[in-house]
PDB file of C-alpha atoms in Angstrom:
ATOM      1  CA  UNK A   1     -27.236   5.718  18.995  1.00  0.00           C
ATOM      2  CA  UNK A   2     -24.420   7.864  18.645  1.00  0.00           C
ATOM      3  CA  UNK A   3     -21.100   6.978  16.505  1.00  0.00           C
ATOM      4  CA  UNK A   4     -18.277   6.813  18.991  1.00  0.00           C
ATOM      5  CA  UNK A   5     -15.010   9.301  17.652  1.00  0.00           C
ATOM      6  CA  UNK A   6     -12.446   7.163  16.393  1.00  0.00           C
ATOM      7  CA  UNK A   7      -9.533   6.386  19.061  1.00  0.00           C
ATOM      8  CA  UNK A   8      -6.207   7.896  18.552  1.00  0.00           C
ATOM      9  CA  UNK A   9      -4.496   4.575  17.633  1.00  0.00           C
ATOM     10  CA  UNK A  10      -7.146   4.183  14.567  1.00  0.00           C
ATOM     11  CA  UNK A  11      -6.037   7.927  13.658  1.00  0.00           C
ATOM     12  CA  UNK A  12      -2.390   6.866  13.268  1.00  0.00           C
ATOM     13  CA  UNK A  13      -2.899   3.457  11.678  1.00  0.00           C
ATOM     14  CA  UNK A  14      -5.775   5.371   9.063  1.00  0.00           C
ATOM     15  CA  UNK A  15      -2.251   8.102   8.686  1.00  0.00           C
ATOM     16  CA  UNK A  16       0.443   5.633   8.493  1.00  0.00           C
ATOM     17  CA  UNK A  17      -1.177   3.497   5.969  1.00  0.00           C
ATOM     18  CA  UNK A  18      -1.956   6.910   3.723  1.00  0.00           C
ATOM     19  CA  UNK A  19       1.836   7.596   3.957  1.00  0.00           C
ATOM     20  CA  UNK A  20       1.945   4.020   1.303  1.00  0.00           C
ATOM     21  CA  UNK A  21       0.359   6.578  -1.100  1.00  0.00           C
ATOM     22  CA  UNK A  22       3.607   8.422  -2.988  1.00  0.00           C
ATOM     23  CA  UNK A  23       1.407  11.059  -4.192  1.00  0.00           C
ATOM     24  CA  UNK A  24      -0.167  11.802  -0.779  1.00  0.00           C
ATOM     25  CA  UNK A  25       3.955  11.785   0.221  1.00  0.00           C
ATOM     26  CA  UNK A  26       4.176  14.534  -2.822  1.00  0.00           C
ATOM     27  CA  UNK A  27       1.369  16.907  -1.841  1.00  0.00           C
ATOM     28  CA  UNK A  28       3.015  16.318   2.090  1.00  0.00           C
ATOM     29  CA  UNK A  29       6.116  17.387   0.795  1.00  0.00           C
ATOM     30  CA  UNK A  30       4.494  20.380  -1.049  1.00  0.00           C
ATOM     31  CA  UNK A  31       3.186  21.766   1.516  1.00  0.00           C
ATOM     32  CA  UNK A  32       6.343  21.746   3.326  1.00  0.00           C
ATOM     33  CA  UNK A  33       5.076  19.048   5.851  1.00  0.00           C
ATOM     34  CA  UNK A  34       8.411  17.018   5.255  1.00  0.00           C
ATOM     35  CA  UNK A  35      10.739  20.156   6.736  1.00  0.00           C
ATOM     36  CA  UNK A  36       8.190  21.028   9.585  1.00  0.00           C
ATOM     37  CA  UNK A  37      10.408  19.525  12.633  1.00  0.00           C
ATOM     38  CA  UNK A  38       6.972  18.897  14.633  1.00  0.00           C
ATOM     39  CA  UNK A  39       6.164  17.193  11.446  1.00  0.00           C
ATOM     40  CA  UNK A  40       9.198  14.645  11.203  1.00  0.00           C
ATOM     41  CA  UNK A  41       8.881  14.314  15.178  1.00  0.00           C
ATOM     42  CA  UNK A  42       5.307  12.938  14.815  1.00  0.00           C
ATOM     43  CA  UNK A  43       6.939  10.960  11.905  1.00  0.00           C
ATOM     44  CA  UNK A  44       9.288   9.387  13.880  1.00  0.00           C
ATOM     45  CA  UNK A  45       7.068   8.750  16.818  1.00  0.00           C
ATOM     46  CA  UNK A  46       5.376   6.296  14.669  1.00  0.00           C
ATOM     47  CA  UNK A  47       7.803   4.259  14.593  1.00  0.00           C
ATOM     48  CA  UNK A  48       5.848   2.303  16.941  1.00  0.00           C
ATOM     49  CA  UNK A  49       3.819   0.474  14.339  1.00  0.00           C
ATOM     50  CA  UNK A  50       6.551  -1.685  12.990  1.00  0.00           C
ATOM     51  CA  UNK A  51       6.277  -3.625  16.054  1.00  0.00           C
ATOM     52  CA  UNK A  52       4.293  -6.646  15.479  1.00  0.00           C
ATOM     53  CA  UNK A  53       1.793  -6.238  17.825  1.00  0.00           C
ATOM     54  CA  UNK A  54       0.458  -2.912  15.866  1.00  0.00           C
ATOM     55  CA  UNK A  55       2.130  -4.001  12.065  1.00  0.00           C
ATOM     56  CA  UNK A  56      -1.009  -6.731  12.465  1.00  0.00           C
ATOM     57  CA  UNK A  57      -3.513  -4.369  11.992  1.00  0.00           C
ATOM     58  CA  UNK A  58      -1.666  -2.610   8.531  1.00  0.00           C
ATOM     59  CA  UNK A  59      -3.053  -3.495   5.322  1.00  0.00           C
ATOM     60  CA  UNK A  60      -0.358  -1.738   3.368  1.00  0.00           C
ATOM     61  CA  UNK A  61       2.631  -3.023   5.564  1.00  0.00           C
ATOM     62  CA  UNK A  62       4.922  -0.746   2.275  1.00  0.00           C
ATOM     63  CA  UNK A  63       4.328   1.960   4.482  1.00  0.00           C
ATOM     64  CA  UNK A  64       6.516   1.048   7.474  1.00  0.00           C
ATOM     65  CA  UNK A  65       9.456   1.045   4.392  1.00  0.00           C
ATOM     66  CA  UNK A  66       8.042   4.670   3.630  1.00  0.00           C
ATOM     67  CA  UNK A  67       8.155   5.763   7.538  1.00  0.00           C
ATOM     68  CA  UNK A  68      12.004   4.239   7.394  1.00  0.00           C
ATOM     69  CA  UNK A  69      12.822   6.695   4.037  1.00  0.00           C
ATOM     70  CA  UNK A  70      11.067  10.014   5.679  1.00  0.00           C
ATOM     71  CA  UNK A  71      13.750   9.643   8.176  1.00  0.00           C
ATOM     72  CA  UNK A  72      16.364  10.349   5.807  1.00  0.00           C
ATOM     73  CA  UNK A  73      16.604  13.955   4.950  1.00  0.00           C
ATOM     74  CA  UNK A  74      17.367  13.414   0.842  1.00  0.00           C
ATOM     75  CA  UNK A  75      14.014  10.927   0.099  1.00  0.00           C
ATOM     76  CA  UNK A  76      12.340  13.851   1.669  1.00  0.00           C
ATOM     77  CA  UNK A  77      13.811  16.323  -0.799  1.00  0.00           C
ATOM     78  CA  UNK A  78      13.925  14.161  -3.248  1.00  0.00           C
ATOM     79  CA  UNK A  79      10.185  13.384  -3.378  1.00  0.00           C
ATOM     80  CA  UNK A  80       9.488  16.382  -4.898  1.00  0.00           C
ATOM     81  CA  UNK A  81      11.134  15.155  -7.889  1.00  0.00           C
ATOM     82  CA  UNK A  82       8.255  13.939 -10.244  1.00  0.00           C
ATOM     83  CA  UNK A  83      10.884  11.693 -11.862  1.00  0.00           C
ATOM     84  CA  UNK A  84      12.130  10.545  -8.462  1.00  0.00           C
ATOM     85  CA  UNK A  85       8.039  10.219  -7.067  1.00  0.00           C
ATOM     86  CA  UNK A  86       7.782   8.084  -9.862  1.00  0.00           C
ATOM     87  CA  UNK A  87      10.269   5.903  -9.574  1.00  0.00           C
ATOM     88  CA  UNK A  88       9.154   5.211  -5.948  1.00  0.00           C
ATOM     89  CA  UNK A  89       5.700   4.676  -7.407  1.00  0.00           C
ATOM     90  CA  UNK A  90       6.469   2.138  -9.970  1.00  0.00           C
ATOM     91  CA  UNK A  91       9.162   0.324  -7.442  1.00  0.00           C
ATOM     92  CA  UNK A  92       6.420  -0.177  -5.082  1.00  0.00           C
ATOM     93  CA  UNK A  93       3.856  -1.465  -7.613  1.00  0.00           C
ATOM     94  CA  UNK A  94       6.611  -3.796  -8.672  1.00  0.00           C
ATOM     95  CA  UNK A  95       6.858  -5.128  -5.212  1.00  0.00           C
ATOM     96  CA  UNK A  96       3.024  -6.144  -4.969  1.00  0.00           C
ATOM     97  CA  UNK A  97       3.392  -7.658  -8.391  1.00  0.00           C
ATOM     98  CA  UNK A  98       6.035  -9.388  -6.981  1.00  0.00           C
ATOM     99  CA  UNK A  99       4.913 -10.089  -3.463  1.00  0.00           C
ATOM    100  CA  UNK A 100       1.767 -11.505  -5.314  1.00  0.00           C
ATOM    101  CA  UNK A 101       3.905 -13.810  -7.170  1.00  0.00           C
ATOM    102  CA  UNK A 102       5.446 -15.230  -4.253  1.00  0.00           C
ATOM    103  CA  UNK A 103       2.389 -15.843  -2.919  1.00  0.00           C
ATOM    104  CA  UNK A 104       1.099 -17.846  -5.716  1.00  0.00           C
ATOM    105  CA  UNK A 105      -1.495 -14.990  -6.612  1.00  0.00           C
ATOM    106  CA  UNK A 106      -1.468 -13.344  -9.843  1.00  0.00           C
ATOM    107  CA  UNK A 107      -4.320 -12.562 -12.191  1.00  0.00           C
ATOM    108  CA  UNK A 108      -3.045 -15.869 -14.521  1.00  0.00           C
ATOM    109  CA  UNK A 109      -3.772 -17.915 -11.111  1.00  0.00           C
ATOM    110  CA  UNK A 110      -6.710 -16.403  -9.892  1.00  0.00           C
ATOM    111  CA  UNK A 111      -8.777 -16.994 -13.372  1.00  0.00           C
ATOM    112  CA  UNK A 112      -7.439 -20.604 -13.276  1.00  0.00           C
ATOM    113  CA  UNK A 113      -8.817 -21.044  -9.573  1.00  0.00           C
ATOM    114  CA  UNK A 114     -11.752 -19.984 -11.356  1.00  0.00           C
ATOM    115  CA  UNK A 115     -12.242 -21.979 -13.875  1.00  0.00           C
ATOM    116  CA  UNK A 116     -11.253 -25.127 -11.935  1.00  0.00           C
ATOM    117  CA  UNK A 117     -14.110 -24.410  -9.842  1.00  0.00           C
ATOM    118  CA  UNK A 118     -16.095 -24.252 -12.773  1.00  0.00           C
ATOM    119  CA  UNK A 119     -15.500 -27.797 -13.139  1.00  0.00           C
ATOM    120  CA  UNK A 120     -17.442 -29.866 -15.919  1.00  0.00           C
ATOM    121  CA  UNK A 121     -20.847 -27.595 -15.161  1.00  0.00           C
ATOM    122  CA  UNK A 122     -21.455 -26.562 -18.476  1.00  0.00           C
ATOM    123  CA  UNK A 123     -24.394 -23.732 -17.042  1.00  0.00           C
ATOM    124  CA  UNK A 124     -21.237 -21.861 -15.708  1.00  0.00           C
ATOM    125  CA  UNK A 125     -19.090 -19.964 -17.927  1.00  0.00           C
ATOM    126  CA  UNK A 126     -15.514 -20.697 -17.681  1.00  0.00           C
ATOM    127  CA  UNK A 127     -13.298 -17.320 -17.404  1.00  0.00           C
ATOM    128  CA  UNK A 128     -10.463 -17.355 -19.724  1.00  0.00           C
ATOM    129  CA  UNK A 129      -7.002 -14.959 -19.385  1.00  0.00           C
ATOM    130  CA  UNK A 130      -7.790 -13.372 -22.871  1.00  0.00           C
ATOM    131  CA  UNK A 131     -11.519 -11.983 -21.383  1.00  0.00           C
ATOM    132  CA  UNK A 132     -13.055 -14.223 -23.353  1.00  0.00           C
ATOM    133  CA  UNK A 133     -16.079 -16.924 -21.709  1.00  0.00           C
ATOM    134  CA  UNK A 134     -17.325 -20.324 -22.935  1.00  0.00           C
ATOM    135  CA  UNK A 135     -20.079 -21.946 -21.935  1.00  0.00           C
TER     136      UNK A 135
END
């Protein structure tokens, strides 16, 4: 049986999620994607996923804030800027931290969920924060 080629909207939802990825955004900026003006139209055409009946399907929805920056001349400059990348970098990790922590998910909560389903069975391990186990 033959693998069918992926459809064009899998193509642009596989591209739009890569453009989460500040390095990627870096080495597209290197290369002098980021000044190419077929480049920023294609950009800009992609608009399309922040619409909720293609943001569904994104599994890093930070890149629909990323396709909102590239349209402003000065990230796309400024992204060259290791200091600048960075600081994009660490903002965005702060927002999953933080997104997790609205959510009631962070590593403390997970382990607990854990070991409460551990319970009293004292053939399981229970998984402590500090990477310790008991039995």
């Amino acid at each position: 049986m033959e693998e069918s080629l992926p459809k064009r909207w899998e193509i642009e939802l596989e591209f739009v999620q890569s453009l989460a990825n500040i390095q990627y955004l870096n080495h597209l900026a290197q290369n002098n994607y980021l000044s190419n003006p077929e480049f920023l139209n294609y950009i800009e055409y992609l608009n399309y996923w922040k619409e909720p009946e293609y943001s569904k399907y994104l599994v890093y929805p930070n890149c629909l804030h990323i396709l909102t920056l590239l349209q402003n001349e000065e990230f796309r400059k400024n992204i060259l800027i290791p200091d600048f990348m960075n600081t994009v970098m660490n903002d965005m990790v702060k927002r999953w931290q933080d997104q997790d922590s609205v959510f009631g998910v962070t590593p403390q909560s997970q382990l607990e969920g854990l070991n409460a389903s551990n319970g009293d069975d004292t053939n399981q391990p229970s998984v402590e924060v500090n990477g310790s186990g008991s039995n």
